[in-house]
Amino acid sequence: MIIVIQCKDQVGLVASISAILAQHQLNIVSMREHVDKPEDIFFMRLEVEDGDGSELEKTLRTVLPAGAMISVNPIPHKKVVVMVTKEYHCLADILIRNFFNTLGATVQCVIGNHDTLKNICERFDMPFYHLSHQEMSKAQLEQNMIDVINQYEPDYIVLAKFMRILSPAFVEKFPMRIINIHHSFLPAFIGANPYKKAFERGVKLIGATAHFVSNELDEGPIIAQQIIPVNHSFTAATMVKAGQEIETAVLANALKLVFEDRVLVYKNKTVVFG
């Protein structure tokens, strides 16, 4: 069982929480905590051996500050919907992990605004919905996507190189539940053609960033990042190839962290208990 707590900091929180768990005969296997001193916020993630957690949240609230956020999570297997455009590398990695039950979640379906990746989904017997942005307005497209998503009631939506900007109305329906992989080490080279911009700038490092989607383009809370060195021998094309490998790795890492309830969001930042 996983317990996640976020609240105002105060003296004795760790002792009080530990005492409550002992009272419920719950043995702590792992405990991680962090305090953001400027914000005066306490964060904690605990793994405990299986036990009766039915009354645990109620009891914890008796020792925690008012307004505390508590999640008592018996490690449910998350459900996700994946959205794509044409690039296959991130989707292929997700489908393989899903097939071998190493994703930490179950992919319910894939939505694409092109049908380019329909074939790979069919090979994995994965439902694929082609919703073309060329045949309808943005509002209608997003409503159709929402209709499909709501059929599956996913915990998270993964943008595996979905190259369309989502409206604030869409994002608002799934707050901090949409995970994007961005082809740049944010905040540098925001927007389109980052590798071309990086090549023209003569950069010596390229990277990728996985983040939650917010209403500000590529400005949502960051979950994971990675960089690799490049040099003058790299072309824009070889940067793209290297970048795709980073994108795949960073997204896989970010999904693992999120699915294991290791990421806590506050304001536009995250606490990540690795």
C-alpha positions in Angstrom: 0.0 0.0 0.0 1.2 3.5 -0.8 0.4 6.6 1.2 1.1 10.1 -0.1 0.8 13.1 2.1 1.1 16.8 1.3 0.4 19.5 3.9 1.6 22.6 5.8 4.8 21.8 7.6 4.9 21.6 11.4 7.1 20.0 14.1 6.5 16.3 14.8 4.8 15.3 11.6 7.0 12.3 10.9 6.6 11.0 14.5 2.8 11.6 14.5 2.3 9.8 11.1 4.5 6.9 12.2 2.5 6.5 15.4 -0.7 6.4 13.5 0.6 3.6 11.2 1.8 1.6 14.3 -1.6 2.1 15.8 -3.1 0.5 12.6 -0.5 -2.3 12.7 1.0 -1.2 9.4 4.7 -1.8 9.0 6.6 0.9 7.1 8.8 -0.6 4.3 9.9 2.7 2.8 9.5 6.4 3.9 10.6 9.5 2.0 9.9 13.0 3.0 10.8 16.6 1.9 10.0 20.1 3.1 9.9 23.1 0.8 11.0 25.7 3.3 10.1 28.8 1.3 6.6 27.4 0.7 6.4 25.8 4.2 5.0 22.6 2.6 5.7 19.0 3.9 5.7 16.1 1.4 5.8 12.4 2.3 5.5 9.1 0.4 5.3 5.8 2.4 5.2 2.2 1.3 3.7 -0.1 4.0 3.0 -3.8 4.1 -0.5 -4.8 3.2 -3.1 -4.2 5.9 -6.4 -2.6 6.6 -6.3 1.0 5.5 -10.0 1.6 5.5 -9.9 4.1 8.4 -6.4 5.2 7.9 -7.1 8.5 6.1 -9.6 9.6 8.7 -7.2 8.8 11.6 -4.3 10.6 9.8 -6.4 13.8 9.5 -6.6 14.0 13.3 -2.8 14.7 13.5 -2.2 16.6 10.3 -2.8 20.3 9.6 -6.1 21.3 8.2 -6.4 21.0 4.4 -3.9 18.2 4.2 -3.9 16.1 1.0 -3.9 12.4 1.7 -3.9 9.5 -0.7 -4.1 6.0 0.7 -3.5 4.0 -2.4 -3.5 0.2 -2.5 -1.3 0.2 -5.6 -4.0 0.0 -8.2 -3.0 -0.8 -11.7 -3.3 2.5 -13.6 -5.2 2.9 -16.8 -3.9 5.1 -19.6 -5.0 6.4 -23.0 -2.2 7.3 -25.4 -2.5 10.0 -28.0 -0.2 10.2 -31.1 0.4 11.8 -34.4 3.0 10.2 -36.8 6.2 9.5 -34.8 6.4 5.9 -33.6 9.3 5.7 -31.2 7.5 6.6 -28.0 4.3 4.7 -28.8 6.3 1.5 -29.8 8.1 1.5 -26.5 4.9 2.0 -24.6 3.1 -0.8 -26.5 6.0 -3.3 -25.9 6.1 -2.5 -22.2 2.3 -2.8 -22.1 2.5 -6.2 -23.9 5.0 -7.6 -21.4 3.3 -6.1 -18.4 6.3 -3.9 -17.4 4.6 -0.5 -18.0 3.1 -0.2 -14.6 -0.2 0.5 -16.2 -2.6 -0.8 -18.9 -3.0 1.0 -22.2 -6.7 1.2 -22.9 -6.5 2.6 -26.5 -4.6 4.9 -28.8 -6.0 8.0 -30.4 -4.3 9.5 -33.5 -5.0 12.6 -35.5 -3.3 10.7 -38.4 -3.7 7.0 -39.2 0.0 6.5 -39.7 0.4 4.4 -36.5 -2.8 2.4 -36.9 -0.8 -0.6 -38.2 1.5 -1.0 -35.2 -1.5 -0.8 -32.8 -3.2 -3.5 -34.8 -0.1 -5.7 -34.3 -0.6 -5.4 -30.6 -4.4 -5.8 -30.7 -4.7 -2.3 -29.4 -7.8 -0.3 -30.2 -6.9 2.7 -32.4 -9.2 5.7 -33.0 -8.3 7.9 -36.0 -9.7 11.4 -35.4 -8.4 13.6 -38.2 -7.9 17.3 -37.4 -8.4 18.0 -41.1 -12.0 17.0 -41.2 -13.4 19.0 -38.2 -12.9 22.1 -36.1 -10.5 22.0 -33.1 -13.5 22.2 -30.7 -15.2 19.2 -32.4 -11.9 17.2 -32.6 -11.3 17.7 -28.9 -14.9 16.8 -28.0 -14.5 13.6 -30.0 -11.3 12.8 -28.2 -13.0 13.5 -24.9 -15.8 11.1 -25.8 -13.4 8.3 -26.6 -11.3 9.0 -23.5 -14.4 9.0 -21.2 -15.3 5.5 -22.5 -12.2 4.1 -20.8 -12.0 6.3 -17.7 -8.2 6.4 -17.7 -6.1 7.6 -14.8 -3.7 9.4 -17.2 -3.5 10.5 -20.8 -0.1 10.2 -22.4 0.9 12.4 -25.3 3.4 10.2 -27.1 4.5 12.8 -29.6 0.9 14.1 -30.2 1.7 17.2 -32.1 -1.4 19.3 -31.6 -1.8 22.1 -29.0 -4.6 21.3 -26.7 -7.1 24.0 -25.7 -7.4 25.2 -22.1 -10.9 23.7 -22.0 -9.5 20.2 -22.8 -6.7 20.5 -20.3 -9.1 21.6 -17.6 -11.0 18.4 -17.9 -7.9 16.4 -17.0 -5.9 18.5 -14.6 -2.4 17.2 -13.9 -3.4 14.0 -15.7 -2.0 14.7 -19.1 1.7 13.7 -19.5 3.7 15.1 -22.5 7.2 14.3 -23.8 8.8 17.4 -25.2 11.7 17.2 -27.7 13.9 19.7 -25.8 15.6 20.2 -22.5 13.1 22.8 -21.3 12.9 25.7 -21.1 15.3 26.0 -24.1 14.0 25.8 -27.6 10.3 25.8 -26.8 7.9 25.1 -29.7 8.4 23.5 -33.1 11.6 22.4 -34.8 13.8 22.3 -31.7 16.5 20.2 -33.2 16.8 22.5 -36.2 17.1 25.4 -33.8 19.6 23.5 -31.7 21.7 22.6 -34.8 21.7 26.2 -36.0 22.7 27.4 -32.6 25.6 25.0 -32.4 24.5 23.5 -29.1 26.7 21.0 -27.2 23.9 19.3 -25.3 20.5 18.1 -26.4 17.8 16.6 -24.2 14.1 15.8 -23.6 11.6 16.7 -20.9 8.5 14.9 -19.7 6.0 17.2 -18.0 2.4 17.5 -17.0 0.4 19.6 -19.5 -0.9 23.0 -18.3 -2.5 25.9 -20.2 1.0 27.4 -20.8 2.6 25.7 -23.8 5.5 23.5 -22.6 5.5 25.2 -19.2 3.8 22.5 -17.1 5.3 20.9 -14.0 8.4 18.9 -15.0 8.6 15.2 -14.1 11.9 14.0 -15.7 14.6 15.3 -17.9 17.7 13.9 -19.6 20.6 15.3 -21.8 23.3 13.9 -24.0 26.4 15.6 -25.4 26.6 16.4 -29.1 29.3 18.0 -31.2 30.1 19.6 -34.5 29.9 16.2 -36.3 26.1 16.0 -35.6 23.7 17.1 -38.3 20.1 18.1 -37.7 19.1 14.5 -38.8 21.5 12.7 -36.4 20.3 15.0 -33.6 16.8 14.0 -34.3 17.7 10.3 -34.1 19.6 10.8 -30.9 16.8 12.9 -29.5 14.2 10.3 -30.2 16.2 7.8 -28.1 16.3 10.3 -25.2 12.6 11.1 -25.6 11.7 7.4 -25.4 13.9 6.9 -22.3 12.7 10.1 -20.5 9.0 9.3 -21.1 9.4 5.7 -19.9 11.1 7.0 -16.7 8.4 9.7 -16.1 5.6 7.2 -16.6 7.2 4.8 -14.1 7.5 7.6 -11.5 3.9 8.8 -12.0 2.4 5.3 -12.0 4.2 4.4 -8.8 2.8 7.6 -7.1 6.3 9.1 -6.7 5.4 12.5 -8.2 3.7 15.2 -6.1 2.7 18.4 -7.8 2.4 21.9 -6.2 2.1 25.2 -7.9 4.2 24.7 -11.1 6.7 22.4 -9.6 7.0 18.7 -8.6 8.6 16.7 -5.8 9.8 13.4 -7.2 10.7 10.6 -4.8 12.8 8.4 -7.0 
